[in-house]
Coordinates of N, CA and C in Angstrom, one line a residue:
M4 N -197.2 45.3 -155.1 CA -197.1 44.9 -153.7 C -196.0 45.6 -153.2
A5 N -195.4 45.1 -151.8 CA -194.5 45.7 -151.2 C -193.1 45.1 -151.5
R6 N -192.0 46.0 -151.4 CA -190.6 45.4 -151.5 C -190.2 45.3 -150.0
I7 N -189.8 44.0 -149.8 CA -189.7 43.8 -148.2 C -188.2 43.4 -148.0
L8 N -187.5 43.9 -147.1 CA -186.2 43.4 -146.5 C -186.5 42.5 -145.3
Y9 N -186.3 41.4 -145.3 CA -186.6 40.4 -144.2 C -185.3 39.8 -143.5
L10 N -185.1 39.8 -142.2 CA -184.0 39.4 -141.6 C -184.3 38.6 -140.3
D11 N -183.8 37.4 -140.4 CA -184.0 36.6 -139.3 C -182.7 35.6 -139.2
D12 N -182.2 35.0 -138.1 CA -181.1 34.4 -138.0 C -181.3 32.9 -138.3
E13 N -182.5 32.4 -138.2 CA -183.0 31.0 -138.5 C -183.3 30.9 -139.9
E14 N -182.4 30.1 -140.6 CA -182.6 30.0 -142.2 C -184.0 29.3 -142.5
A15 N -184.4 28.3 -141.7 CA -185.7 27.8 -142.0 C -186.7 28.7 -141.9
L16 N -186.6 29.5 -140.9 CA -187.8 30.7 -140.8 C -187.7 31.5 -142.0
V17 N -186.4 32.0 -142.3 CA -186.3 32.9 -143.6 C -187.0 32.4 -144.6
F18 N -186.6 30.9 -145.0 CA -187.1 30.4 -146.1 C -188.8 30.5 -146.1
L19 N -189.3 29.9 -145.0 CA -190.9 29.9 -144.9 C -191.4 31.3 -145.0
V20 N -190.8 32.2 -144.2 CA -191.5 33.5 -144.3 C -191.4 34.2 -145.9
T21 N -190.2 34.0 -146.3 CA -189.9 34.5 -147.7 C -190.9 33.9 -148.6
R22 N -191.3 32.6 -148.6 CA -192.4 31.9 -149.4 C -193.6 32.4 -149.2
M23 N -194.0 32.7 -147.9 CA -195.4 33.1 -147.5 C -195.5 34.7 -148.3
L24 N -194.5 35.5 -147.9 CA -194.6 36.8 -148.3 C -194.6 36.8 -150.0
E25 N -194.0 35.8 -150.7 CA -194.0 35.9 -152.1 C -195.3 35.5 -152.6
L26 N -195.9 34.5 -151.8 CA -197.1 33.8 -152.3 C -198.2 35.2 -152.1
L27 N -198.0 36.1 -151.2 CA -199.0 37.3 -151.0 C -198.6 38.3 -152.0
G28 N -197.6 38.1 -152.9 CA -197.3 39.0 -154.1 C -196.3 40.1 -153.7
H29 N -195.6 39.8 -152.6 CA -194.3 40.9 -152.1 C -193.2 40.5 -152.9
S30 N -192.4 41.5 -153.0 CA -191.0 41.1 -153.4 C -189.9 41.2 -152.1
V31 N -189.3 40.0 -151.9 CA -188.5 39.8 -150.8 C -187.0 39.8 -150.9
A32 N -186.2 40.5 -150.2 CA -184.9 40.2 -150.2 C -184.7 39.6 -148.7
A33 N -184.1 38.5 -148.6 CA -184.1 37.9 -147.2 C -182.7 37.6 -146.9
Y34 N -182.5 37.7 -145.5 CA -181.1 37.6 -145.0 C -181.1 36.8 -143.6
T35 N -180.0 36.1 -143.4 CA -179.8 35.5 -142.1 C -178.8 36.3 -141.2
V36 N -178.0 37.1 -142.0 CA -176.8 37.7 -141.2 C -177.0 39.3 -141.3
Q37 N -176.9 39.9 -140.2 CA -177.2 41.2 -140.1 C -176.3 42.1 -141.1
P38 N -174.9 41.9 -141.0 CA -174.3 42.8 -141.8 C -174.5 42.8 -143.3
D39 N -174.9 41.6 -143.9 CA -175.5 41.4 -145.1 C -176.8 42.3 -145.5
A40 N -177.6 42.1 -144.4 CA -178.9 43.0 -144.6 C -178.6 44.5 -144.7
L41 N -177.8 44.8 -143.8 CA -177.4 46.2 -143.7 C -176.9 46.6 -144.9
A42 N -175.8 45.9 -145.3 CA -175.2 46.3 -146.6 C -176.1 46.5 -147.8
A43 N -177.1 45.4 -148.0 CA -178.0 45.6 -149.0 C -179.0 46.9 -148.9
F44 N -179.3 47.2 -147.5 CA -180.1 48.3 -147.5 C -179.3 49.6 -147.6
R45 N -178.2 49.5 -147.3 CA -177.3 50.9 -147.5 C -177.0 51.0 -149.0
S46 N -176.8 49.9 -149.7 CA -176.6 50.3 -151.1 C -177.6 50.7 -151.9
E47 N -178.9 50.3 -151.3 CA -180.0 50.9 -152.1 C -181.2 51.2 -151.1
P48 N -181.4 52.2 -150.4 CA -182.3 52.1 -149.5 C -183.8 52.4 -150.1
G49 N -183.8 53.0 -151.1 CA -185.0 53.2 -151.9 C -185.8 52.0 -152.5
R50 N -185.0 50.9 -152.4 CA -185.4 49.5 -153.0 C -186.5 49.1 -152.0
F51 N -186.8 49.5 -150.8 CA -187.5 48.8 -149.9 C -188.6 49.8 -149.4
D52 N -189.8 49.0 -149.3 CA -190.9 49.6 -148.6 C -191.1 49.5 -147.2
L53 N -190.6 48.2 -146.8 CA -190.8 47.8 -145.3 C -189.5 47.0 -145.1
V54 N -189.0 47.1 -143.7 CA -188.1 46.3 -143.2 C -188.6 45.3 -142.1
L55 N -188.4 44.2 -142.1 CA -188.8 43.4 -140.9 C -187.5 42.6 -140.4
T56 N -187.4 42.8 -139.2 CA -186.2 42.3 -138.6 C -186.6 41.4 -137.2
D57 N -186.0 40.3 -137.0 CA -186.2 39.5 -135.8 C -185.6 40.4 -134.8
L58 N -186.2 40.3 -133.5 CA -185.6 41.0 -132.3 C -184.4 40.4 -131.8
S59 N -184.5 39.1 -131.6 CA -183.4 38.3 -130.8 C -182.4 37.5 -131.7
M60 N -181.3 38.2 -131.9 CA -180.3 37.6 -132.8 C -179.0 37.6 -132.2
P61 N -178.0 36.8 -132.7 CA -176.7 36.9 -132.2 C -175.9 38.0 -132.6
G62 N -175.1 38.9 -131.9 CA -174.6 39.9 -132.3 C -175.5 41.3 -132.2
M63 N -175.9 41.9 -133.4 CA -176.7 42.8 -133.4 C -178.2 42.6 -133.2
N64 N -178.9 43.0 -132.3 CA -180.4 42.5 -132.2 C -181.2 43.5 -133.1
G65 N -182.4 43.2 -133.1 CA -183.4 44.0 -134.0 C -183.6 45.4 -133.7
F66 N -183.4 45.8 -132.5 CA -183.4 47.2 -132.2 C -182.1 47.9 -132.7
D67 N -180.9 47.4 -132.6 CA -179.7 47.9 -133.0 C -179.9 48.0 -134.7
L68 N -180.3 47.1 -135.3 CA -180.5 47.0 -136.8 C -181.6 48.2 -137.2
A69 N -182.5 48.3 -136.5 CA -183.6 49.3 -136.7 C -182.9 50.6 -136.6
Q70 N -182.2 51.0 -135.6 CA -181.4 52.2 -135.5 C -180.7 52.4 -136.6
Q71 N -179.8 51.4 -137.1 CA -178.9 51.8 -138.2 C -179.6 52.0 -139.5
I72 N -180.9 51.3 -139.7 CA -181.5 51.4 -140.9 C -182.2 52.8 -140.8
L73 N -182.6 53.3 -139.7 CA -183.2 54.6 -139.6 C -182.3 55.8 -139.7
A74 N -181.1 55.4 -139.4 CA -180.0 56.5 -139.4 C -179.7 56.6 -140.9
I75 N -179.7 55.7 -141.8 CA -179.5 55.7 -143.0 C -180.7 56.4 -143.8
Q76 N -182.0 56.0 -143.4 CA -183.1 56.5 -144.1 C -184.1 56.8 -143.0
P77 N -184.1 58.0 -142.4 CA -185.2 58.4 -141.6 C -186.6 58.2 -142.1
G78 N -187.4 57.6 -141.2 CA -188.7 57.5 -141.6 C -189.1 56.1 -142.3
M79 N -188.0 55.2 -142.6 CA -188.2 54.1 -143.2 C -189.1 53.3 -142.4
A80 N -190.0 52.5 -142.9 CA -190.8 51.7 -142.4 C -190.2 50.5 -141.9
V81 N -189.9 50.3 -140.5 CA -189.1 49.3 -139.8 C -190.0 48.7 -138.7
A82 N -190.3 47.3 -138.8 CA -191.0 46.5 -137.8 C -190.2 45.4 -137.3
I83 N -190.2 45.3 -135.9 CA -189.3 44.3 -135.3 C -190.4 43.1 -135.0
V84 N -190.0 41.9 -135.2 CA -190.9 40.8 -134.9 C -190.0 39.8 -134.0
S85 N -190.9 39.3 -133.0 CA -190.4 38.3 -132.2 C -191.4 37.2 -131.8
G86 N -190.9 36.0 -131.3 CA -191.7 35.1 -130.7 C -192.6 35.5 -129.4
Y87 N -192.0 36.5 -128.8 CA -192.5 37.0 -127.5 C -192.2 38.4 -127.6
V88 N -193.3 39.3 -127.3 CA -193.0 40.8 -127.3 C -193.5 41.2 -125.8
S89 N -192.6 42.0 -125.1 CA -193.0 42.3 -123.7 C -193.4 43.9 -123.9
P90 N -194.2 44.4 -123.0 CA -194.6 45.8 -123.1 C -193.2 46.9 -123.2
S91 N -192.1 46.2 -122.6 CA -191.0 47.0 -122.6 C -190.3 46.9 -124.0
D92 N -190.5 45.9 -124.6 CA -190.0 45.8 -126.1 C -190.8 46.8 -126.9
V93 N -192.0 46.9 -126.8 CA -192.7 47.9 -127.6 C -192.3 49.4 -127.3
E94 N -192.1 49.7 -126.0 CA -191.6 51.1 -125.6 C -190.3 51.3 -126.2
V95 N -189.4 50.4 -126.2 CA -188.0 50.5 -126.8 C -188.2 50.8 -128.3
G96 N -189.1 50.0 -128.9 CA -189.3 50.1 -130.5 C -189.8 51.3 -130.7
R97 N -190.8 51.9 -129.9 CA -191.4 53.3 -130.3 C -190.3 54.3 -130.1
A98 N -189.5 54.1 -128.9 CA -188.4 55.1 -128.7 C -187.4 55.4 -129.7
I99 N -187.1 54.2 -130.5 CA -186.1 54.4 -131.6 C -186.7 54.6 -133.0
G100 N -188.0 54.5 -133.0 CA -188.6 54.9 -134.2 C -189.0 53.9 -135.2
A101 N -189.2 52.8 -134.5 CA -189.7 51.6 -135.4 C -191.2 51.8 -135.6
L102 N -191.6 51.0 -136.5 CA -193.0 51.4 -136.9 C -193.8 50.5 -135.8
D103 N -193.5 49.4 -135.5 CA -194.1 48.6 -134.5 C -193.2 47.4 -134.1
V104 N -193.6 46.8 -132.8 CA -192.8 45.7 -132.5 C -194.0 44.6 -132.3
I105 N -193.9 43.4 -133.0 CA -195.0 42.5 -133.1 C -194.6 41.2 -132.9
V106 N -195.7 40.3 -132.6 CA -195.3 38.7 -132.6 C -195.3 38.3 -133.9
K107 N -194.5 37.5 -134.1 CA -194.2 36.8 -135.5 C -195.6 36.1 -135.9
P108 N -196.1 36.4 -137.1 CA -197.2 35.8 -137.7 C -197.0 34.2 -137.9
H109 N -197.8 33.5 -137.7 CA -197.6 32.0 -137.9 C -198.3 31.4 -139.2
T110 N -199.2 31.9 -139.7 CA -199.9 31.5 -140.9 C -199.8 32.6 -141.9
I111 N -200.3 32.1 -143.2 CA -200.3 33.1 -144.3 C -201.5 33.9 -144.2
E112 N -202.4 33.8 -143.5 CA -203.5 34.6 -143.1 C -203.0 35.6 -142.2
D113 N -202.2 35.3 -141.0 CA -201.9 35.9 -140.2 C -200.6 37.0 -140.8
M114 N -199.9 36.5 -141.7 CA -198.9 37.3 -142.3 C -199.5 38.3 -143.2
S115 N -200.7 37.9 -143.9 CA -201.2 38.9 -145.0 C -201.7 39.9 -144.1
Q116 N -202.4 39.7 -142.9 CA -203.0 40.9 -142.0 C -201.9 41.6 -141.5
T117 N -200.9 41.1 -141.0 CA -199.7 41.8 -140.2 C -199.2 42.8 -141.4
I118 N -198.7 42.3 -142.6 CA -198.1 43.1 -143.5 C -199.0 44.2 -144.0
S119 N -200.4 43.9 -144.3 CA -201.2 45.0 -144.8 C -201.5 46.1 -143.6
G120 N -201.5 45.5 -142.4 CA -201.5 46.6 -141.3 C -200.3 47.6 -141.1
L121 N -199.1 46.8 -141.4 CA -197.8 47.6 -141.3 C -197.8 48.5 -142.4
L122 N -198.3 48.0 -143.5 CA -197.9 49.0 -144.7 C -199.0 50.1 -144.6
R123 N -200.2 49.9 -144.1 CA -201.2 51.0 -143.8 C -200.6 52.0 -143.0
K124 N -200.0 51.3 -141.7 CA -199.5 52.3 -140.8 C -198.4 53.1 -141.3
A125 N -197.6 52.5 -142.3 CA -196.3 53.1 -142.7 C -196.8 54.2 -143.7
G126 N -197.9 54.1 -144.5 CA -198.5 55.0 -145.4 C -198.9 56.3 -144.5
A127 N -199.6 56.0 -143.3 CA -200.3 56.9 -142.6 C -199.1 57.7 -141.8
V128 N -198.0 57.0 -141.5 CA -196.7 57.8 -141.0 C -196.2 58.7 -141.9
K129 N -195.9 58.1 -143.1 CA -195.3 59.1 -144.3 C -196.1 60.2 -144.6
M130 N -197.6 60.1 -144.6 CA -198.3 61.2 -144.9 C -198.4 62.1 -143.6
A131 N -198.1 61.7 -142.5 CA -198.2 62.7 -141.3 C -196.8 63.3 -141.3
D132 N -195.7 62.9 -141.8 CA -194.6 63.4 -141.8 C -194.3 64.6 -142.9
T133 N -195.2 64.7 -144.0 CA -195.3 65.5 -145.0 C -196.0 66.7 -144.7

């Protein structure tokens, strides 16, 4: 399964999403603080298949984090999640090179479909880049 870096500033949500992803068979490195997540990625960018980051966080938002991740490893599969996604959020996400900007999945079934779709899309993107 996938190796996922997950970032959200809400501890309870990080706990819940981490458990759901692990139940689905994924390996998860979860963070609630942007500099910690960025440091983990910077130290081993090849360790991850997918980066999921919340959009709205204090300090650095998800777009900022995605840009920094993509500067370290261009082509990395980065998806930005939020409770509400506007059309302009999707446009900004595409412009910076994010894989997608999506509404946060609420159930394990939603999470499974979302992650599978992102990983398929990431595979298609990597194949198109080669």
